């Protein structure tokens, strides 16, 4: 039992270590936050520009198609106009022509606006893509020390995770499941050290009889108050 408890306690320590180091690894240091944000904005701007360009090109192709259709229709109505039999037919055809001509003008405007937008976006994108490699290099240079630190953390994490796997393999599945459940419920602190006869997590005094069993390491004792697994280390009492 005391073996199991020390394994659980060690497991918890390692899990906490992994969480803390992962947080550290994934948090950009304060002095680099601004630099990193600026760089990410530049990368994001290029991505957005590319997406908008693709979209605008699609819209332009659509306007082009619409324009071709409208011009076809205009030809058709103009032909009709030449063959009208009555003044009623004549004014109807004129009306159609008027409508189609309006649509053509508006679609041509849209087309030209898109042409302009595409041209501007292309120039902008070209300029941004030209400077981005150098900016990336500069950014990585500024982040260099941080990257070294991140790699060191990853190494630490690697060995910690291996130890976690080994510990978990040694712990009986039922205890492992119970521990996991408790870790989840107690926000990472499932096993609490008994210090000076009290639970170190909630500071409630442990009953003497429970303390006795705990010291002997005969069975798993839970804190009466916070329901965590208690762990006793002779040197920490
Ligand atoms: Zn407690």
PDB file of C-alpha atoms in Angstrom, residues 38-47 50 125-140:
ATOM      1  CA  UNK A  38       3.480  41.911 -34.915  1.00  0.00           C
ATOM      2  CA  UNK A  39       5.009  39.051 -36.841  1.00  0.00           C
ATOM      3  CA  UNK A  40       1.897  36.895 -36.604  1.00  0.00           C
ATOM      4  CA  UNK A  41      -0.163  39.821 -37.886  1.00  0.00           C
ATOM      5  CA  UNK A  42       2.069  40.049 -40.950  1.00  0.00           C
ATOM      6  CA  UNK A  43       1.708  36.339 -41.648  1.00  0.00           C
ATOM      7  CA  UNK A  44      -2.033  36.579 -41.104  1.00  0.00           C
ATOM      8  CA  UNK A  45      -2.301  39.604 -43.428  1.00  0.00           C
ATOM      9  CA  UNK A  46      -0.660  37.635 -46.245  1.00  0.00           C
ATOM     10  CA  UNK A  47      -3.048  34.729 -45.711  1.00  0.00           C
ATOM     11  CA  UNK A  50      -4.471  35.594 -50.648  1.00  0.00           C
ATOM     12  CA  UNK A 125       0.591  40.810 -51.704  1.00  0.00           C
ATOM     13  CA  UNK A 126       3.694  40.875 -53.864  1.00  0.00           C
ATOM     14  CA  UNK A 127       5.300  43.492 -51.622  1.00  0.00           C
ATOM     15  CA  UNK A 128       4.398  41.588 -48.477  1.00  0.00           C
ATOM     16  CA  UNK A 129       5.578  38.264 -49.826  1.00  0.00           C
ATOM     17  CA  UNK A 130       8.848  39.829 -50.840  1.00  0.00           C
ATOM     18  CA  UNK A 131       9.657  41.037 -47.317  1.00  0.00           C
ATOM     19  CA  UNK A 132       8.182  38.125 -45.409  1.00  0.00           C
ATOM     20  CA  UNK A 133      11.141  35.710 -45.666  1.00  0.00           C
ATOM     21  CA  UNK A 134      13.456  38.315 -44.191  1.00  0.00           C
ATOM     22  CA  UNK A 135      10.920  39.197 -41.524  1.00  0.00           C
ATOM     23  CA  UNK A 136      10.580  35.521 -40.697  1.00  0.00           C
ATOM     24  CA  UNK A 137      14.328  35.253 -40.356  1.00  0.00           C
ATOM     25  CA  UNK A 138      14.490  38.329 -38.114  1.00  0.00           C
ATOM     26  CA  UNK A 139      11.628  37.032 -36.062  1.00  0.00           C
ATOM     27  CA  UNK A 140      13.272  33.661 -35.554  1.00  0.00           C
TER      28      UNK A 140
END
